[in-house]
Coordinates of C-alpha atoms in Angstrom, one line a residue:
M273 CA 139.6 49.1 101.6
T274 CA 136.2 50.1 100.4
T275 CA 134.1 53.6 100.9
S276 CA 132.0 51.1 102.7
E277 CA 135.2 50.5 105.0
T278 CA 135.6 46.1 104.7
E279 CA 134.1 44.0 106.7
T280 CA 136.3 40.9 106.7
R281 CA 140.0 40.0 105.9
E282 CA 142.5 41.8 104.3
P283 CA 145.0 39.8 102.2
G284 CA 147.6 38.4 103.7
D285 CA 145.9 37.8 107.0
A286 CA 147.6 34.4 107.2
A287 CA 150.6 35.5 106.1
V288 CA 152.0 38.5 107.5
R289 CA 155.3 36.9 108.8
A290 CA 156.4 38.2 113.5
T291 CA 159.3 39.7 112.5
A292 CA 162.0 41.1 115.0
R293 CA 160.6 43.9 117.2
P294 CA 160.8 44.9 121.1
A295 CA 158.2 42.5 122.6
R296 CA 155.2 44.8 124.2
D297 CA 155.0 44.3 127.9
A298 CA 153.2 41.7 129.5
A299 CA 151.5 43.6 132.2
A300 CA 149.7 46.0 129.7
R301 CA 147.8 42.4 128.9
P302 CA 145.3 40.5 131.3
A303 CA 146.9 37.2 132.2
R304 CA 144.5 34.4 132.2
D305 CA 141.9 34.3 135.2
A306 CA 143.3 31.1 137.4
S307 CA 140.0 30.8 139.2
R308 CA 138.2 29.9 136.2
P309 CA 137.7 26.4 135.0
P310 CA 139.5 25.1 132.3
R311 CA 137.9 24.4 129.1
P312 CA 137.3 21.3 127.3
A313 CA 139.3 19.3 124.9
S314 CA 138.7 21.1 122.5
K315 CA 140.6 23.7 120.8
P316 CA 140.9 26.7 122.6
N317 CA 139.6 30.0 120.7
G318 CA 142.5 32.1 121.6
Q319 CA 140.0 34.2 124.4
W320 CA 143.1 35.8 126.6
K321 CA 141.0 34.9 130.0
I322 CA 140.3 31.8 129.8
D323 CA 143.1 30.1 127.4
G324 CA 146.5 32.8 127.8
T325 CA 147.3 35.1 125.4
A326 CA 149.8 32.7 123.6
P327 CA 149.1 33.8 120.4
L328 CA 147.4 31.4 118.0
N329 CA 148.0 32.0 114.3
A330 CA 150.6 34.6 113.0
N331 CA 148.5 37.7 112.6
E332 CA 148.5 37.9 116.8
E333 CA 151.4 36.8 116.9
W334 CA 152.6 39.9 115.0
K335 CA 150.9 42.3 117.0
Q336 CA 152.4 41.1 120.6
V337 CA 155.7 41.2 118.9
D338 CA 154.9 45.1 117.8
D339 CA 152.2 47.1 118.7
G340 CA 150.4 49.2 115.2
L341 CA 150.7 52.3 117.0
A342 CA 154.4 51.7 117.5
V343 CA 154.6 51.4 112.8
R344 CA 154.2 55.3 112.9
G345 CA 157.2 56.2 113.5
R346 CA 159.0 53.9 111.1
I347 CA 157.0 55.2 108.0
E348 CA 158.2 58.5 108.8
N349 CA 161.9 58.2 110.1
I350 CA 162.9 54.7 107.4
Y351 CA 159.9 54.5 105.0
A352 CA 159.1 57.5 104.0
T353 CA 162.8 58.6 103.1
G354 CA 163.2 54.4 101.5
G355 CA 160.6 53.9 99.7
F356 CA 158.1 51.4 99.2
A357 CA 160.8 48.6 98.4
S358 CA 162.1 49.3 101.9
I359 CA 158.6 48.7 103.9
D360 CA 158.9 45.6 106.1
P361 CA 156.4 42.8 105.3
T362 CA 154.8 42.7 108.5
D363 CA 154.5 46.3 108.8
L364 CA 152.8 46.7 105.3
H365 CA 150.3 44.2 105.6
G366 CA 149.5 44.6 109.3
R367 CA 150.8 47.3 111.2
F368 CA 150.0 50.1 108.9
R369 CA 145.6 49.6 108.9
V370 CA 145.9 50.8 112.2
W371 CA 147.5 54.3 111.3
G372 CA 144.5 53.8 108.5
L373 CA 147.0 52.5 105.7
Y374 CA 145.8 50.1 102.9
T375 CA 148.1 49.1 99.9
Q376 CA 145.8 49.6 96.4
R377 CA 144.5 46.9 94.4
K378 CA 147.3 47.0 90.8
P379 CA 145.3 48.1 88.0
G380 CA 144.3 45.6 85.1
I381 CA 144.1 42.5 87.3
D382 CA 140.6 41.5 86.6
G383 CA 138.4 40.1 89.5
G384 CA 138.1 36.6 88.8
R385 CA 142.0 36.5 90.1
T386 CA 141.0 37.9 93.7
A387 CA 141.2 34.7 95.4
T388 CA 144.0 33.3 93.4
L389 CA 146.6 35.8 93.8
E390 CA 149.3 36.6 96.9
P391 CA 148.9 40.0 98.4
H392 CA 152.6 41.1 96.6
E393 CA 150.8 40.8 93.4
L394 CA 147.3 42.0 93.7
E395 CA 149.0 45.0 95.7
D396 CA 150.3 48.7 94.1
E397 CA 152.7 50.7 95.2
F398 CA 150.2 53.0 96.4
F399 CA 147.6 53.3 99.8
M400 CA 144.5 54.2 100.2
L401 CA 144.5 56.7 103.0
R402 CA 141.5 57.2 105.6
V403 CA 141.0 59.9 107.3
R404 CA 139.1 59.9 110.5
I405 CA 136.2 61.9 111.4
D406 CA 134.5 60.9 114.9
G407 CA 130.7 62.0 114.7
G408 CA 131.1 63.1 111.0
Q409 CA 132.2 66.6 112.5
L410 CA 134.3 68.8 110.1
T411 CA 135.1 72.4 109.5
T412 CA 135.5 74.1 106.4
A413 CA 139.0 74.4 107.2
Q414 CA 139.5 71.0 107.5
L415 CA 137.5 70.3 104.4
R416 CA 139.8 72.4 102.7
V417 CA 143.1 70.6 104.1
I418 CA 141.5 67.1 103.2
A419 CA 140.9 68.8 99.5
G420 CA 144.3 69.9 98.5
I421 CA 145.4 65.7 100.6
S422 CA 144.1 64.8 98.0
Q423 CA 144.9 66.9 95.1
D424 CA 148.7 67.6 96.0
F425 CA 148.6 63.7 97.0
G426 CA 146.0 61.8 95.7
R427 CA 145.2 62.4 91.9
G428 CA 142.6 64.3 93.4
T429 CA 140.7 61.7 94.6
A430 CA 138.1 61.2 97.4
D431 CA 135.4 58.8 99.0
L432 CA 133.0 59.2 101.2
T433 CA 132.3 56.4 103.8
D434 CA 129.1 54.8 105.4
R435 CA 131.4 55.4 108.7
Q436 CA 131.8 58.8 108.0
N437 CA 134.9 58.6 106.8
I438 CA 136.8 60.5 103.7
Q439 CA 139.5 58.1 102.2
L440 CA 141.4 59.0 99.3
H441 CA 143.7 57.2 97.0
W442 CA 146.9 57.0 95.1
I443 CA 149.0 57.7 98.4
E444 CA 152.8 56.9 98.1
V445 CA 154.7 56.5 101.7
E446 CA 157.0 58.7 101.1
S447 CA 154.2 61.5 101.4
M448 CA 152.9 60.9 104.9
P449 CA 154.7 62.8 106.9
E450 CA 153.5 66.0 105.1
I451 CA 150.3 64.9 104.8
W452 CA 150.1 64.4 108.8
R453 CA 151.2 67.5 109.1
R454 CA 148.3 68.5 107.6
L455 CA 146.3 67.4 109.0
E456 CA 146.9 67.1 112.5
A457 CA 147.1 71.2 112.1
V458 CA 143.4 71.3 111.3
G459 CA 142.4 67.8 114.3
L460 CA 142.4 65.6 112.2
G461 CA 143.9 62.6 112.1
T462 CA 144.0 58.8 111.0
T463 CA 145.1 57.0 114.3
E464 CA 143.2 54.1 114.6
A465 CA 141.0 54.5 111.2
C466 CA 141.7 50.5 110.5
G467 CA 143.0 47.3 111.9
D468 CA 142.0 45.1 115.0
V469 CA 141.3 48.7 117.2
P470 CA 138.7 50.4 118.2
R471 CA 137.7 52.2 114.6
V472 CA 135.6 55.9 113.8
I473 CA 132.3 56.6 116.1
L474 CA 129.8 57.3 114.4
G475 CA 127.2 60.4 115.5
S476 CA 124.4 61.9 115.0
P477 CA 125.3 63.9 111.6
V478 CA 122.5 66.9 113.1
A479 CA 123.7 67.1 116.9
G480 CA 123.7 69.8 118.2
I481 CA 121.7 72.2 116.3
S482 CA 118.8 69.4 115.2
A483 CA 115.2 70.7 117.3
A484 CA 114.4 66.7 117.5
E485 CA 117.0 65.7 118.7
L486 CA 116.6 64.1 122.8
I487 CA 120.5 64.6 123.5
D488 CA 123.9 65.6 122.2
P489 CA 125.6 63.0 121.9
T490 CA 129.2 65.0 121.4
P491 CA 130.3 65.0 124.4
Q492 CA 130.1 61.3 124.9
I493 CA 132.1 60.5 121.4
E494 CA 134.7 63.4 123.0
E495 CA 135.1 61.5 125.6
I496 CA 135.6 58.6 124.3
Q497 CA 138.3 60.0 121.2
S498 CA 140.2 61.4 124.4
R499 CA 140.6 59.0 126.5
F500 CA 141.0 55.7 124.8
I501 CA 141.7 56.2 120.9
G502 CA 145.4 55.6 120.7
D503 CA 145.8 54.1 124.4
P504 CA 148.0 50.8 124.3
T505 CA 145.6 48.6 126.1
L506 CA 143.1 48.4 123.5
S507 CA 144.7 49.1 120.3
N508 CA 145.2 45.1 120.3
L509 CA 141.9 43.5 119.9
P510 CA 140.6 40.6 118.0
R511 CA 139.2 41.9 115.1
K512 CA 137.7 45.8 115.0
F513 CA 135.3 47.2 117.5
K514 CA 132.7 49.6 115.5
S515 CA 130.9 52.2 118.0
A516 CA 127.9 54.2 117.5
I517 CA 126.6 57.0 119.3
T518 CA 123.0 58.7 118.6
G519 CA 120.9 61.4 120.5
H520 CA 118.6 61.5 117.4
P521 CA 115.0 60.0 117.2
S522 CA 115.4 59.2 113.8
Q523 CA 118.3 56.3 114.8
D524 CA 120.3 58.2 112.1
V525 CA 123.7 55.9 113.1
V526 CA 122.8 52.0 112.1
H527 CA 123.2 51.4 115.6
E528 CA 121.9 47.6 114.5
I529 CA 125.6 46.5 112.5
N530 CA 127.6 48.0 115.1
D531 CA 130.0 45.9 117.8
V532 CA 128.3 48.8 120.5
A533 CA 125.6 51.1 120.0
F534 CA 124.1 53.8 122.1
V535 CA 120.2 55.3 120.8
A536 CA 119.1 58.0 123.0
V537 CA 115.7 56.9 125.3
H538 CA 114.0 59.1 127.1
H539 CA 113.5 56.8 130.7
P540 CA 110.2 57.8 133.2
E541 CA 112.3 58.0 136.3
L542 CA 116.1 58.5 134.7
G543 CA 115.4 61.8 132.6
I544 CA 117.4 61.4 128.6
G545 CA 120.4 59.1 128.6
Y546 CA 121.1 56.1 126.3
D547 CA 120.2 52.3 125.2
L548 CA 123.0 50.1 124.7
W549 CA 123.4 47.9 121.8
V550 CA 126.0 45.2 121.3
G551 CA 127.4 42.6 119.3
G552 CA 126.1 43.4 115.6
G553 CA 127.8 43.7 111.9
L554 CA 127.5 41.7 108.7
S555 CA 129.8 40.3 106.3
T556 CA 129.3 36.5 105.4
A557 CA 127.7 35.4 109.3
P558 CA 125.2 38.8 109.8
R559 CA 123.8 39.6 113.1
L560 CA 122.2 42.2 114.2
G561 CA 122.7 43.6 117.6
E562 CA 120.9 42.7 120.2
R563 CA 119.6 45.2 123.2
L564 CA 120.9 44.5 126.8
G565 CA 118.0 46.2 127.9
V566 CA 120.1 48.8 130.2
F567 CA 119.9 52.6 130.4
V568 CA 123.1 54.6 130.1
A569 CA 123.5 57.7 131.9
P570 CA 125.4 60.2 130.0
E571 CA 128.1 60.7 132.5
R572 CA 128.2 56.8 132.2
V573 CA 128.5 56.1 127.9
A574 CA 132.9 55.9 127.8
D575 CA 132.8 54.4 131.0
V576 CA 130.9 51.2 129.3
W577 CA 131.8 51.8 126.0
H578 CA 135.2 50.4 127.8
G579 CA 134.0 48.3 129.4
V580 CA 132.3 46.5 126.4
A581 CA 135.5 47.6 124.7
Q582 CA 137.3 45.8 127.3
I583 CA 135.2 42.7 127.0
F584 CA 135.5 41.9 123.6
R585 CA 139.3 42.9 123.9
D586 CA 139.6 39.8 127.0
Y587 CA 137.2 37.2 126.0
G588 CA 136.4 37.6 121.9
Y589 CA 137.7 34.7 119.7
R590 CA 141.0 35.4 118.3
R591 CA 142.3 31.8 116.8
L592 CA 140.4 32.4 113.7
R593 CA 139.9 35.7 111.8
N594 CA 136.5 35.1 110.4
K595 CA 134.9 34.2 114.7
A596 CA 136.9 37.1 115.8
R597 CA 133.9 39.5 115.9
L598 CA 132.1 40.4 119.4
K599 CA 128.8 39.2 117.2
F600 CA 130.2 35.8 118.0
L601 CA 130.8 35.7 121.5
L602 CA 127.2 37.1 122.2
A603 CA 125.9 34.3 119.9
E604 CA 127.5 32.0 122.8
W605 CA 126.8 34.0 125.4
G606 CA 123.2 35.4 125.5
T607 CA 122.4 39.3 126.2
E608 CA 121.5 38.2 130.1
R609 CA 125.4 37.1 130.3
F610 CA 126.5 40.0 128.7
R611 CA 124.9 42.2 130.5
Q612 CA 126.2 40.5 133.6
V613 CA 129.7 39.8 132.7
L614 CA 130.0 43.9 132.0
Q615 CA 128.9 44.9 135.5
D616 CA 130.4 42.6 137.6
E617 CA 133.8 42.8 135.9
Y618 CA 134.3 45.7 134.1
L619 CA 132.0 48.2 135.6
G620 CA 131.4 46.8 139.4
H621 CA 128.2 48.2 139.7
A622 CA 124.9 47.4 137.9
L623 CA 122.9 49.5 135.7
P624 CA 119.2 50.1 135.7
D625 CA 116.7 48.5 133.1
G626 CA 116.0 51.2 130.7
P627 CA 113.5 51.3 128.2
A628 CA 113.7 50.4 124.1
A629 CA 113.9 53.9 121.7
P630 CA 110.7 53.9 120.0
K631 CA 109.9 53.6 116.4
P632 CA 111.8 56.8 114.1
E633 CA 108.9 58.7 112.5
T634 CA 111.4 60.3 110.2
P635 CA 114.6 59.4 107.7
G636 CA 117.8 59.0 109.2
D637 CA 119.6 60.6 106.3
H638 CA 118.9 64.1 106.4
I639 CA 118.6 64.8 103.1
G640 CA 116.8 68.0 102.0
I641 CA 116.3 71.4 104.0
H642 CA 115.8 71.6 107.7
R643 CA 115.0 74.4 110.3
Q644 CA 117.9 74.0 113.5
K645 CA 116.9 74.6 117.0
D646 CA 119.2 77.7 116.0
G647 CA 116.4 79.2 113.6
R648 CA 118.8 78.8 110.8
F649 CA 118.9 75.4 108.1
H650 CA 121.1 72.8 107.2
V651 CA 121.0 71.1 104.5
G652 CA 121.6 67.5 102.9
V653 CA 123.1 66.6 99.8
T654 CA 123.6 63.5 98.0
P655 CA 126.1 63.2 95.7
I656 CA 125.7 59.9 93.6
V657 CA 127.4 56.9 95.5
G658 CA 129.3 58.6 97.6
R659 CA 131.9 59.6 95.1
V660 CA 133.5 63.3 95.1
S661 CA 137.0 65.0 94.6
G662 CA 139.3 67.2 96.0
P663 CA 138.5 69.8 93.4
T664 CA 134.8 69.5 94.4
L665 CA 135.5 69.4 98.0
E666 CA 137.3 72.4 97.8
K667 CA 134.8 74.4 96.0
L668 CA 132.5 73.0 98.7
A669 CA 134.3 74.3 101.3
D670 CA 134.3 77.7 99.3
L671 CA 130.1 77.8 99.1
I672 CA 129.8 76.8 102.8
E673 CA 131.9 79.8 103.7
A674 CA 130.2 81.9 100.9
H675 CA 126.3 81.2 102.9
G676 CA 127.8 82.5 106.1
S677 CA 128.9 78.7 107.4
A678 CA 132.6 76.9 108.2
R679 CA 130.3 73.6 109.4
L680 CA 129.6 70.5 108.3
R681 CA 128.8 66.7 108.6
T682 CA 129.3 63.2 106.8
T683 CA 126.7 60.6 107.4
P684 CA 126.6 56.9 107.6
H685 CA 125.1 57.1 103.9
Q686 CA 127.4 58.4 101.9
K687 CA 126.3 62.1 102.2
L688 CA 126.9 64.9 103.7
V689 CA 124.8 68.3 105.7
I690 CA 126.2 71.7 105.8
L691 CA 125.5 73.2 108.4
D692 CA 124.0 76.6 110.6
I693 CA 122.4 78.4 106.9
P694 CA 120.8 81.5 107.0
E695 CA 117.1 81.1 105.6
D696 CA 117.8 83.8 103.0
R697 CA 121.0 81.9 101.5
V698 CA 119.2 78.5 101.2
P699 CA 118.1 79.0 97.8
S700 CA 121.5 80.4 96.0
L701 CA 123.2 77.8 98.1
V702 CA 121.0 74.9 96.8
A703 CA 121.7 76.1 93.5
G704 CA 125.4 76.0 94.2
L705 CA 124.8 72.8 95.0
D706 CA 123.7 71.4 92.6
D707 CA 126.3 73.1 90.3
L708 CA 128.5 70.6 92.7
G709 CA 127.2 67.4 91.8
L710 CA 125.4 67.6 94.9
S711 CA 121.5 67.0 95.2
V712 CA 119.1 68.4 97.7
R713 CA 116.5 67.0 95.9
P714 CA 117.8 63.8 95.0
S715 CA 115.3 61.0 92.8
L716 CA 114.5 58.3 95.3
I717 CA 117.0 55.8 93.9
R718 CA 119.7 57.7 94.3
R719 CA 118.8 59.0 97.3
G720 CA 118.7 55.4 98.6
T721 CA 121.8 53.3 96.7
I722 CA 125.4 53.4 98.1
A723 CA 128.5 51.7 96.9
C724 CA 131.5 50.3 98.3
T725 CA 134.8 50.9 95.9
G726 CA 135.1 48.1 94.3
I727 CA 137.7 46.0 92.0
E728 CA 138.8 49.6 90.9
F729 CA 141.2 50.1 93.9
C730 CA 139.9 47.0 96.1
K731 CA 141.9 44.5 96.8
L732 CA 139.1 42.0 97.9
A733 CA 136.6 42.9 95.1
I734 CA 135.4 40.7 92.6
V735 CA 133.6 43.7 90.5
E736 CA 133.5 47.5 89.5
T737 CA 130.9 49.1 91.4
K738 CA 131.0 52.5 91.5
A739 CA 131.1 53.2 87.8
Y740 CA 127.7 50.6 87.7
A741 CA 126.6 52.2 90.4
T742 CA 126.2 55.3 89.0
A743 CA 125.6 53.8 85.5
A744 CA 122.4 52.7 87.2
V745 CA 121.0 55.6 89.1
L746 CA 121.6 57.5 86.1
D747 CA 119.1 54.8 83.9
L748 CA 116.5 54.6 86.8
E749 CA 116.0 58.1 87.2
E750 CA 114.9 58.4 83.7
R751 CA 113.1 54.3 83.9
L752 CA 110.9 55.1 86.9
D753 CA 110.2 58.3 86.4
R754 CA 106.7 57.3 85.3
F755 CA 106.1 56.1 88.9
E756 CA 105.4 57.3 91.9
L757 CA 107.6 55.3 94.1
A758 CA 105.1 55.7 97.8
H759 CA 109.0 55.4 99.9
Q760 CA 112.7 55.3 98.8
I761 CA 113.7 52.1 97.3
S762 CA 117.9 51.5 98.5
L763 CA 119.8 50.0 96.3
H764 CA 123.3 48.6 97.3
V765 CA 126.6 47.7 95.5
N766 CA 128.9 45.7 97.1
G767 CA 132.0 44.5 95.2
C768 CA 132.8 41.3 97.1
P769 CA 130.7 38.8 99.7
N770 CA 132.2 41.1 103.0
S771 CA 128.9 43.4 103.1
C772 CA 130.9 47.1 103.2
A773 CA 127.9 48.6 101.9
R774 CA 125.8 46.5 103.6
I775 CA 124.1 44.1 101.4
Q776 CA 121.5 42.5 103.9
T777 CA 120.2 45.9 104.9
A778 CA 118.8 46.9 101.8
D779 CA 115.6 46.5 99.9
I780 CA 118.1 45.3 97.0
G781 CA 121.4 44.5 97.8
L782 CA 124.0 43.4 95.1
K783 CA 127.1 40.9 96.1
G784 CA 129.6 40.9 93.6
Q785 CA 130.5 38.0 92.0
L786 CA 131.1 36.1 88.8
V787 CA 127.9 34.9 87.7
T788 CA 127.3 33.0 85.0
I789 CA 124.6 34.6 81.9
D790 CA 123.5 32.5 78.9
G791 CA 126.2 29.8 79.8
E792 CA 129.0 32.8 79.7
Q793 CA 130.9 34.0 83.3
V794 CA 130.9 37.4 83.9
P795 CA 131.3 40.5 86.4
G796 CA 127.7 39.8 88.7
Y797 CA 125.9 40.0 91.6
Q798 CA 123.8 37.5 94.0
V799 CA 120.6 39.6 95.1
H800 CA 119.1 40.3 98.3
L801 CA 115.8 41.5 98.7
G802 CA 113.6 43.1 101.5
G803 CA 116.6 44.2 104.0
G804 CA 116.6 47.3 106.4
L805 CA 117.0 49.1 109.4
A806 CA 114.3 50.5 112.1
S807 CA 113.0 53.5 110.0
Q808 CA 109.9 55.7 109.7
D809 CA 108.7 52.7 107.1
R810 CA 110.1 49.2 109.3
D811 CA 109.2 48.8 113.2
E812 CA 112.9 46.7 113.9
A813 CA 115.4 45.8 111.6
G814 CA 115.5 42.7 109.6
L815 CA 118.1 40.6 107.0
G816 CA 117.1 40.6 103.6
R817 CA 116.3 37.3 101.6
T818 CA 118.2 35.5 98.7
V819 CA 116.4 34.1 95.6
R820 CA 118.8 30.3 95.0
G821 CA 120.1 31.4 91.4
L822 CA 118.8 35.0 91.3
K823 CA 122.0 36.9 89.7
V824 CA 121.7 40.4 87.6
A825 CA 125.2 40.6 85.4
A826 CA 127.5 43.9 86.4
D827 CA 125.9 45.7 83.7
G828 CA 122.3 45.2 84.4
I829 CA 121.7 46.7 87.2
A830 CA 119.3 49.6 86.2
D831 CA 116.9 46.6 83.6
Y832 CA 116.8 44.1 86.8
V833 CA 116.1 46.9 89.3
E834 CA 113.2 48.4 86.8
R835 CA 111.5 44.5 87.1
V836 CA 111.3 43.9 90.4
V837 CA 110.4 47.5 91.2
T838 CA 107.5 47.5 88.4
R839 CA 106.3 44.2 89.7
F840 CA 106.3 45.2 93.2
L841 CA 104.0 48.4 91.8
S842 CA 101.7 45.8 90.3
D843 CA 101.0 43.3 93.2
R844 CA 102.0 45.4 96.6
D845 CA 98.8 46.2 98.7
S846 CA 99.1 49.8 98.8
E847 CA 95.8 49.5 102.2
I848 CA 98.7 49.0 104.0
D849 CA 101.1 51.2 102.3
E850 CA 103.1 48.4 101.6
T851 CA 106.8 48.6 101.8
F852 CA 109.2 47.1 99.1
A853 CA 111.1 45.3 102.0
Q854 CA 107.6 44.2 102.8
W855 CA 106.5 42.3 98.9
A856 CA 109.9 41.1 99.3
H857 CA 109.4 39.1 102.0
R858 CA 106.2 37.8 101.1
A859 CA 106.8 37.0 97.0
D860 CA 106.4 34.0 95.1
E861 CA 110.0 33.8 94.0
E862 CA 109.2 34.2 90.4
A863 CA 108.1 37.3 91.1
L864 CA 111.1 38.9 92.8
V865 CA 113.2 37.4 89.6

């Protein structure tokens, strides 16, 4: 339940209990394929098409007893009236997620107790609510509704996530019927915003407006959303299923770390379509996605997406939660077999071979002022580590409308992009955004820093993140001002090992844990260095390195970053325009400490 949308288990996964609810229709689940040979005499992995559908753990049991989609009726008709104490424990710790609800952390519980307490001891009687925003596409009317919900029901909280959603806190179950009424009245919702389901579909923040894009992916996103989100045949997956689609050559949707992703390419014979990637994900066992080497025509994207999702449903591992992501199946099968199963069992036809997308030539965060293909401008802004508020969002909606627009986008980097601004209104808009703390021309360190929610609200966290990261950014803007940085340096701050803030793909990634500094155990971070995704500064994605014993105290982020950046600037090979990531991988360990 973080602003980076947590990658691994929630507390209580193993403890939730199945309750007496109507069972799902068994016909909706694929039967075991009798033509397949039985597994060797080892423990089954819970793959439905191989091992059958009998649940192998408590989590799989309650999902079969009653689908998560069904809990909304109970929330509206029972729990909203009876209050928190009336909520069935399995609904609370399991099915609520499917509707974007997680209990938040009780204040005052230090990080050393995170792994020792039971869910009911960790959790407060309030919820994080995730508003699903496919493709990051918002209108000012929708933004104003989110701002109103934040102020009326969420104590003014609002955080931008690194998956283009907005998360609110301090939500009470009694408020959910009215919150859903308001959201759905403007075309928003929380359906399958969390849980073992198809999560929000990332899309290019400049879809449909950029002069540089190869194709507008919005029709593909909308088709997937309309056909499959809320579909009960896909609402019991082994774990979460993350998707991304971009038509922009900057590859702006972090496609390498999604379960399925479509990246626009130009096929020399077939025209514009998509390159298909599968099996990416981070968490405690990071694995970058891989190309299947196929070309997907725009009109085939939804069917191919559905095929990959069904492979995950039918063949994904379900016995162990920590192995129940698509990346583990891809590691076993390899891309050749994955492609064959997709074509033979789920599509019924072969996909043509296709080229890889070329290396990006521009940044994918879209910060700054850029001309649209219609002559107007889009303006990308940077709040510090994604933290905004209900009042800020309301003022932002007013500001955008006062400058002749009604559209904006969220990004996969905890940023915002305002669309459709007439050229003569851009200076005034920029000034207004600065007044709101939304920087159009941020420092490179502010631009490259993201953080998960941390211990403030998250039940998995060990360390605070937002406050420490914000303080570090403000401090480093002064400390690094004397240097001429040739490249943006990304700093990702995470409150636990789960990599919600993508620590393995940052120049400097900080993983929250208790650390020993000068003989005293304090909140701090393990350091990862030199990670990154494909960009104008990097040919391909790669994970960061760790140096044994390299840890920093939570309040020492600025000291460490200043030290390592100073060393980088003194050691870098300027003749090849060496980046921080390149240097971090070749540097001796002593240079990184």
